[in-house]
Every structure is written in C-alpha cells, then in structure tokens.
Coordinates of C-alpha atoms in Angstrom, one line a residue:
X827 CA -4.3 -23.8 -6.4
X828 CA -0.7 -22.6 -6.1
X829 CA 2.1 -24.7 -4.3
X830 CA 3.6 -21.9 -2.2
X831 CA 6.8 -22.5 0.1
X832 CA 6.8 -20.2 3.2
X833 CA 9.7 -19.4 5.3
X834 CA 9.1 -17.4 8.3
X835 CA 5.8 -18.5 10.4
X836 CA 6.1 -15.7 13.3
X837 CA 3.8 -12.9 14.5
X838 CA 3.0 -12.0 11.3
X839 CA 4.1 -14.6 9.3
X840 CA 2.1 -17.4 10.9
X841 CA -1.7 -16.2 10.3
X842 CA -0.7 -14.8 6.6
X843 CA 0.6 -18.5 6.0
X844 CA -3.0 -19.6 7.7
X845 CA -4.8 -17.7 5.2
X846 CA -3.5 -19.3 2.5
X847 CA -4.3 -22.4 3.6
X848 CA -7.9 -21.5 3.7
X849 CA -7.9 -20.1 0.3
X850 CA -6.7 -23.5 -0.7
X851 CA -3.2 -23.8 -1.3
X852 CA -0.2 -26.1 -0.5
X853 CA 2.2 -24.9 1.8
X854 CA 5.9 -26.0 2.1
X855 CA 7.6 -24.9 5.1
X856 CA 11.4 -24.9 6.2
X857 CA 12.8 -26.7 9.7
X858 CA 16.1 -25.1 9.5
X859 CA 15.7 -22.6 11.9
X860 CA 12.6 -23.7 13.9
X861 CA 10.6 -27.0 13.9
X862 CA 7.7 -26.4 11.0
X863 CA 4.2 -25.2 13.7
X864 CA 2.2 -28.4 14.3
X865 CA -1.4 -26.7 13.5
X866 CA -0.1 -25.2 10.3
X867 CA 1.5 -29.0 9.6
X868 CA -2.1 -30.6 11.1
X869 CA -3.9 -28.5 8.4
X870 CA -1.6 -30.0 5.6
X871 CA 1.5 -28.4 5.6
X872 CA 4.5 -30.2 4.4
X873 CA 7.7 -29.2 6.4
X874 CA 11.1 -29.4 4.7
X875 CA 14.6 -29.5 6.0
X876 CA 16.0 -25.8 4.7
X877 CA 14.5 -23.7 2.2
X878 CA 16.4 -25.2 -0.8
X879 CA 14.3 -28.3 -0.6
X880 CA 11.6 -25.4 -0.3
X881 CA 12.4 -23.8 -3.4
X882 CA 12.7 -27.0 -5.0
X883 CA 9.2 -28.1 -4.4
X884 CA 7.3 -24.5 -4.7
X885 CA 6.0 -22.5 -7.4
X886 CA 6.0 -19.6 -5.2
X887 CA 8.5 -19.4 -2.4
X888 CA 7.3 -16.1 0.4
X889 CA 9.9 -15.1 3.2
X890 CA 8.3 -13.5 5.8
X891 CA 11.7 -12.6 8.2
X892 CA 12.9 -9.3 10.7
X893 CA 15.8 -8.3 9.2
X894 CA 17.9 -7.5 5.5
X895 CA 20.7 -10.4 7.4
X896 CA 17.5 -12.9 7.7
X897 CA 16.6 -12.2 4.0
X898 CA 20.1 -12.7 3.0
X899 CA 20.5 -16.1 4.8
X900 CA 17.3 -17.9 3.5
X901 CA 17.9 -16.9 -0.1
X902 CA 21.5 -17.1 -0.4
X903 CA 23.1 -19.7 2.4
X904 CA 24.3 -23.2 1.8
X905 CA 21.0 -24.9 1.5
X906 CA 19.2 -22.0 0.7
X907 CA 16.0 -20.6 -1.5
X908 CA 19.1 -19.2 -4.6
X909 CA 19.7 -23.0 -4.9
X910 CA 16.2 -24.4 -5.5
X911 CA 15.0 -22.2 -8.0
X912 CA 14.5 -21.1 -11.5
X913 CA 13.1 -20.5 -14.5
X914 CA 8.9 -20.4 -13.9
X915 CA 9.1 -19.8 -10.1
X916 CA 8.2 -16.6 -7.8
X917 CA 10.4 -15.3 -4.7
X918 CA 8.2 -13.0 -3.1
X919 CA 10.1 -11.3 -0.2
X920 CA 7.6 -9.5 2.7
X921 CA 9.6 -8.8 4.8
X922 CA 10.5 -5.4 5.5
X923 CA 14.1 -4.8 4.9
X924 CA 17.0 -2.0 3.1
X925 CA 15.5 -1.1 -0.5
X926 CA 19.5 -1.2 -1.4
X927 CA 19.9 -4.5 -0.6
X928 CA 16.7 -5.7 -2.2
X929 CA 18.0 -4.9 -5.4
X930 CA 20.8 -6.9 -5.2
X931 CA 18.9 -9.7 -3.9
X932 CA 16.3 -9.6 -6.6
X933 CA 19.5 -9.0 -9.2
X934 CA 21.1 -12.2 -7.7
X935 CA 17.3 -14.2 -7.9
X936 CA 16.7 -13.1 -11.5
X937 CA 20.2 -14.4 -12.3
X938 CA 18.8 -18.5 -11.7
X939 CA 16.0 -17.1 -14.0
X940 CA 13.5 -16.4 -11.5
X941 CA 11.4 -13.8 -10.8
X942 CA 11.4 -11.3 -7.9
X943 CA 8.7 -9.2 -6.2
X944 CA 9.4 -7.3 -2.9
X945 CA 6.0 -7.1 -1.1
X946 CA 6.4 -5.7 2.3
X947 CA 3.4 -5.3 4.3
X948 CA 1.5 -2.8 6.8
X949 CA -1.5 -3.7 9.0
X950 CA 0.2 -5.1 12.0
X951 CA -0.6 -8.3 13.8
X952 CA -4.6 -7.8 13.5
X953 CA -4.4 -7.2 9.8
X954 CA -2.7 -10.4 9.2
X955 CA -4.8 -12.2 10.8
X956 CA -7.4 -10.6 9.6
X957 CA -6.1 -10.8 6.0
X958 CA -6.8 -7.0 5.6
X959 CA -3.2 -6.4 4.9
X960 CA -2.2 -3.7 2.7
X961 CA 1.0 -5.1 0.4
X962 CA 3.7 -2.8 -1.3
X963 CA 4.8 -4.6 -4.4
X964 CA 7.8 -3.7 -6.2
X965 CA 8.8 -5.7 -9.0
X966 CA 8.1 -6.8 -12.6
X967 CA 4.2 -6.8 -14.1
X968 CA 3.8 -10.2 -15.1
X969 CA 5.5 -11.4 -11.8
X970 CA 2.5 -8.9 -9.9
X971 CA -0.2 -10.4 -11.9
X972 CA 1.1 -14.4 -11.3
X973 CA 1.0 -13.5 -7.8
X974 CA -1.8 -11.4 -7.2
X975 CA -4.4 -14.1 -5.8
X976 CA -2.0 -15.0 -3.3
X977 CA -2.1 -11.0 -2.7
X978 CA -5.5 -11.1 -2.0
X979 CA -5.7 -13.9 0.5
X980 CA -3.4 -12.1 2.8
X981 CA -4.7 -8.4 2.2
X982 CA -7.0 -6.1 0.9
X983 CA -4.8 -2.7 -0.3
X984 CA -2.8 -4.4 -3.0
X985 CA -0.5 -1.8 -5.1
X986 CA 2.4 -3.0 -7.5
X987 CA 4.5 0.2 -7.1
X988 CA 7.4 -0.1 -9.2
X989 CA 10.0 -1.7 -9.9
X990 CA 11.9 -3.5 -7.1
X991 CA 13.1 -2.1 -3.9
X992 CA 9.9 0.0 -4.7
X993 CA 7.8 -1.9 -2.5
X994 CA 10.5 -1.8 0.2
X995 CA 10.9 2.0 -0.8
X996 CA 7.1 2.4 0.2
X997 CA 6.8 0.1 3.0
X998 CA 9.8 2.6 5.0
X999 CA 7.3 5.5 4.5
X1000 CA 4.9 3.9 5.8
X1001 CA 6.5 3.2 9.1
X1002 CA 7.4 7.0 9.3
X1003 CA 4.2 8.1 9.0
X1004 CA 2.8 5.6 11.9
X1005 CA 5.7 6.1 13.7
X1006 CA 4.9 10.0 13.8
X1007 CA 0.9 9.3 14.5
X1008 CA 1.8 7.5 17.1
X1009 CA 3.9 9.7 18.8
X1010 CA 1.6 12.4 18.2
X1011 CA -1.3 10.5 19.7
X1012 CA 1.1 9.6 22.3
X1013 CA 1.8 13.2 23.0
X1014 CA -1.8 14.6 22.9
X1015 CA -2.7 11.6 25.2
X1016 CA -0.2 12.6 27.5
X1017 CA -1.3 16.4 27.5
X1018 CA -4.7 16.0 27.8
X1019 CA -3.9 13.5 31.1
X1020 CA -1.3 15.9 32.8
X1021 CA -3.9 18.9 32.4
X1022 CA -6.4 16.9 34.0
X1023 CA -8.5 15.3 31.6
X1024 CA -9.4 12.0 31.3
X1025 CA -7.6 10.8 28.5
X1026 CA -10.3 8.0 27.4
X1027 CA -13.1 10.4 27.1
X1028 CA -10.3 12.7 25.5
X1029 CA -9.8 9.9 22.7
X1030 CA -13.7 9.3 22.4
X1031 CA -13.9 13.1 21.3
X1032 CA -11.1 12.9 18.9
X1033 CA -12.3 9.8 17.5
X1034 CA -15.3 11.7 15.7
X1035 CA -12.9 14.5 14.7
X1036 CA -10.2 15.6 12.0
X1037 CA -7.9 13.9 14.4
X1038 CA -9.8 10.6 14.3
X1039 CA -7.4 7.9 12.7
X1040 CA -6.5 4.2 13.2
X1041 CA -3.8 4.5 15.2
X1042 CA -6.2 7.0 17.6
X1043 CA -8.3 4.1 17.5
X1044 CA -6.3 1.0 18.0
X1045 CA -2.6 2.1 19.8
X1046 CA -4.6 4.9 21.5
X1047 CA -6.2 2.3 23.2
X1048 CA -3.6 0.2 23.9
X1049 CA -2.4 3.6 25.8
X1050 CA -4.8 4.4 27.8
X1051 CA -5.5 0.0 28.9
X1052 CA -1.8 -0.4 29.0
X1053 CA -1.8 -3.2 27.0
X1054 CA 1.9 -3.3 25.1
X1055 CA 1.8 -7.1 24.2
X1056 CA 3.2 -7.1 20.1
X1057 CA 1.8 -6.4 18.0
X1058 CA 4.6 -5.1 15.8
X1059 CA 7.9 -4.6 18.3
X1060 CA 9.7 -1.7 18.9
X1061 CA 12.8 -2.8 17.8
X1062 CA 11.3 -4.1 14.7
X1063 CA 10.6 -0.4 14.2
X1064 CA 13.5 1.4 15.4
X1065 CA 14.9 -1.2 12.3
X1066 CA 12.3 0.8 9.9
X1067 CA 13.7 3.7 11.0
X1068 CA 17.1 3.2 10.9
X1069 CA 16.3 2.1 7.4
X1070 CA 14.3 5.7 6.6
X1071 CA 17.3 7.5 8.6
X1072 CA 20.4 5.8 6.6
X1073 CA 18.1 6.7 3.0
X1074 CA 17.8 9.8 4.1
X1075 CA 21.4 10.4 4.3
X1076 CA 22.4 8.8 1.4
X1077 CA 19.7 11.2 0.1
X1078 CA 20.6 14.7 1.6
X1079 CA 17.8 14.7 3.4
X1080 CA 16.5 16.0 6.6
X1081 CA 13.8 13.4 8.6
X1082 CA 13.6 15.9 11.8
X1083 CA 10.7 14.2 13.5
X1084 CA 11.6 10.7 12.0
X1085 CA 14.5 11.3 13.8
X1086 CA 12.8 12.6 17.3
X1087 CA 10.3 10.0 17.3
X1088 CA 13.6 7.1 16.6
X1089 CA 15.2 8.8 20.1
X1090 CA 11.6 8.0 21.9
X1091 CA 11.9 4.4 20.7
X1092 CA 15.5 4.4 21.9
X1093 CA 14.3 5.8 25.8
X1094 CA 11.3 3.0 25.5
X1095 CA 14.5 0.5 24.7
X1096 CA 16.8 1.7 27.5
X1097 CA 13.9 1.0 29.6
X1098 CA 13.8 -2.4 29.0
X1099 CA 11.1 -2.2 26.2
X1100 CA 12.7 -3.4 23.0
X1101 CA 9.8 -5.8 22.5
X1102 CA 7.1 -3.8 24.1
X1103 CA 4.2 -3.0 20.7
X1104 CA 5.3 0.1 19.5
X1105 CA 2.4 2.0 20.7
X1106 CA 4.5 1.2 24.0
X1107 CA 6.3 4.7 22.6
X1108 CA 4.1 6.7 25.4
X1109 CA 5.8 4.7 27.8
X1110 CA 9.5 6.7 26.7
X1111 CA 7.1 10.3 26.8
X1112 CA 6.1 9.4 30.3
X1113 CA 9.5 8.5 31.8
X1114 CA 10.1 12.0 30.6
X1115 CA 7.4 13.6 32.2
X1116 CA 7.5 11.6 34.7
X1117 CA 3.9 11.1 35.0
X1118 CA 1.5 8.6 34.1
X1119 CA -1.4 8.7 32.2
X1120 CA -3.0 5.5 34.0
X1121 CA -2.3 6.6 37.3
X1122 CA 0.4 3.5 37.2

C-alpha cells in the first residue's frame, strides 16, 4: 500500500481521495488552504501544515485543484510540493489545466529528480464517487506503470497518452466534445418543448436511438427536473474552453461551435449562473427563447 499525499479534497477531489482510502492506502493531506475534512482525517488521514511537509512524507503526492494558478501555487510556493521532493517520488497532477504550462511544471518537477504524470480526469462528480473515472495520463512509462493501481482505485478508462501535457492535451477535447453534446441536447430539448412536445417523453425516445448518449441520459435529466446543483461548474468549464479557444489560436485553428457553445456559458454566467452544473447551459438557450421548457 502506497503512502499518497493529496492536495485538493473538493467536489471531485474529496470522493477520489475516499477511494483510496478503501483500497488501502495512506493519505497525507495539506491545511494550508483549508483545515484537512474531519471524515477523511477520522478514516486515518494525516493532515499536514502545507504541501512541502506533504511531499516530504509521500511517495505519491496527487493535486486535484481548479485552475493552472492553483497548480502553480501548490507545487512551486514557499512551502510548497517543489520543495519536498525527489528522487523515487511521483507528482501526479489531475487537475485540468493549460497543456503549456504543464510542461513547464513537469520540466521544473523533473528538475528535483522527480517524476511527473499529468492525469486529468472526465466523469464528473458521479464518476468520482463512483470511481468510474476515465484518467488521461501524459507522462513517462515507468512513471504510468508505478502509478497505475492508484489509477484504478479512482477510475475505470485508464489511457497513458503521451508524453506530458498529453493528458492535459486530451482532457481539453474532452470538454469540447461534452460541451457540444450538451448544447445539442440542450437545443433539441428546447425544440421539441417549444413545438409542443413533452420533452421527457422526447428524451425517453432518443434514449433508445442513435442520439442516445450519457449526457442524453444524465444532463438531459437534470434539464427537464431542473436540477443544476454541481456537478462540474460552469465556470470550471468556460476555463476548459478558454483553454481549447487560446490552443486553438496558437494553433491556426478554427473551433466554431466550441466557440458558440463558450458564448452560451457566458449568457448562463451573466445570469447569475457561474456555479450552476453545466448542463445549467439550457438555462442561457431559454433566456434566449424566452421560454421554458418546465413551464417555470
């Protein structure tokens, strides 16, 4: 059983951290930003002061934050993860953040002799609770395979893609593609309603279909109930797609719908949605149309 520091027990980060407790590790956690969660500490946590003394104790150290500024500040502050490690231990970083930046990070990590893996996930609240995760690892192939059981305590779609940043790489197509499926379920949701249909029985068609997917299943749900508690935030995606967007110019490239579906997020914002789930998206289409398809 691995000693494994983890920094960042929210949403997500919380129940992934739970599941390794039940496969049996050690956990070290960090106080320096929020006092350590009693139930995670009552099932034999150890809480630290800041992730230095984290680093220092761990074979493995996981940050699990919202943001490339978050990642930067745990790994490279006074105190921080860069000055508790070195040769022998893991950073595994999955959170989902610029692919440019996690190059330098891992860069700077190998440096104290190190290793680095990006591992950004996708399955949302449910899948990490669930530990059904999928992970998108980027990073060396002895790091992968050290790592791997911790992998599959937390998910079940485990992929070394590449090198690093490739994880990140993958983990910003991801969120283009569920960003677009749920703005199309949003949109046919939204159609069938306005035209007179009720849109549950609408979904329960589609479900059996071509059109049938997860997000038809899960957010489309959330749609029609109105239930927009996170989940995985808006503005944690609008991040993801600020991410694909900024690539995409450094690329030459041309993300027309990434960039519709970004402006939907945005109306969903200016209404006061920032932390709405991001199946809360319909939400921007119905101010709109003004028309809802509840009958709100």
């Amino acid at each position: 059983m691995a000693k494994i520091g983890f920094i960042g027990t929210g949403i997500m980060g919380k129940p992934m951290a739970q599941n390794l407790q039940k496969a049996g590790h050690t956990l070290f956690l960090s106080e320096h930003h929020d006092p350590a969660p009693a139930d995670l500490v009552a099932a034999g946590a150890i809480a630290l002061a800041n992730p230095q003394e984290v680093a220092q104790e761990a074979e493995f150290i996981i940050v699990m934050v919202p943001d490339t500024p978050q990642v930067e500040d745990v790994l490279f502050r006074e105190g921080g993860v860069a000055s508790g490690v070195g040769a022998g231990k893991v950073v595994i970083d999955m959170s989902s953040i610029s692919p440019t930046a996690t190059k330098t990070f891992a860069e700077k990590i190998k440096a104290t002799g190190a290793a680095y893996l990006d591992a950004p996930v996708s399955g949302g609240e449910v899948g990490a609770k669930a530990a059904t995760l999928s992970i998108m690892v980027g990073g060396c192939p002895n790091a992968f395979e050290r790592a791997l059981p911790l992998f599959q305590a937390m998910g079940k779609n485990i992929t070394r893609v590449g090198g690093n940043g490739d994880g990140q790489t993958a983990k910003v197509a991801n969120q283009i593609i569920v960003a677009l499926n749920i703005q199309a379920v949003a949109e046919a949701l939204l159609f069938a309603a306005k035209n007179g249909a009720d849109p549950a029985k609408v979904r329960e068609a589609l479900m059996g279909g071509f059109a049938g997917s997860k997000i038809l299943e899960v957010h489309g749900e959330r749609m029609i109930k109105g239930t927009f508690d996170p989940g995985f935030r808006i503005s944690l995606h609008q991040k993801d797609l600020n991410l694909a967007l900024s690539g995409a110019r450094e690329l030459g490239l041309n993300l027309p719908n990434t960039a519709n579906a970004q402006q939907v997020f945005s109306t969903c914002a200016a209404l006061g949605g920032s932390g709405w789930d991001h199946s809360g998206l319909i939400k921007g289409l119905e101010h709109m149309a003004n028309f809802n398809i509840r009958g709100e």
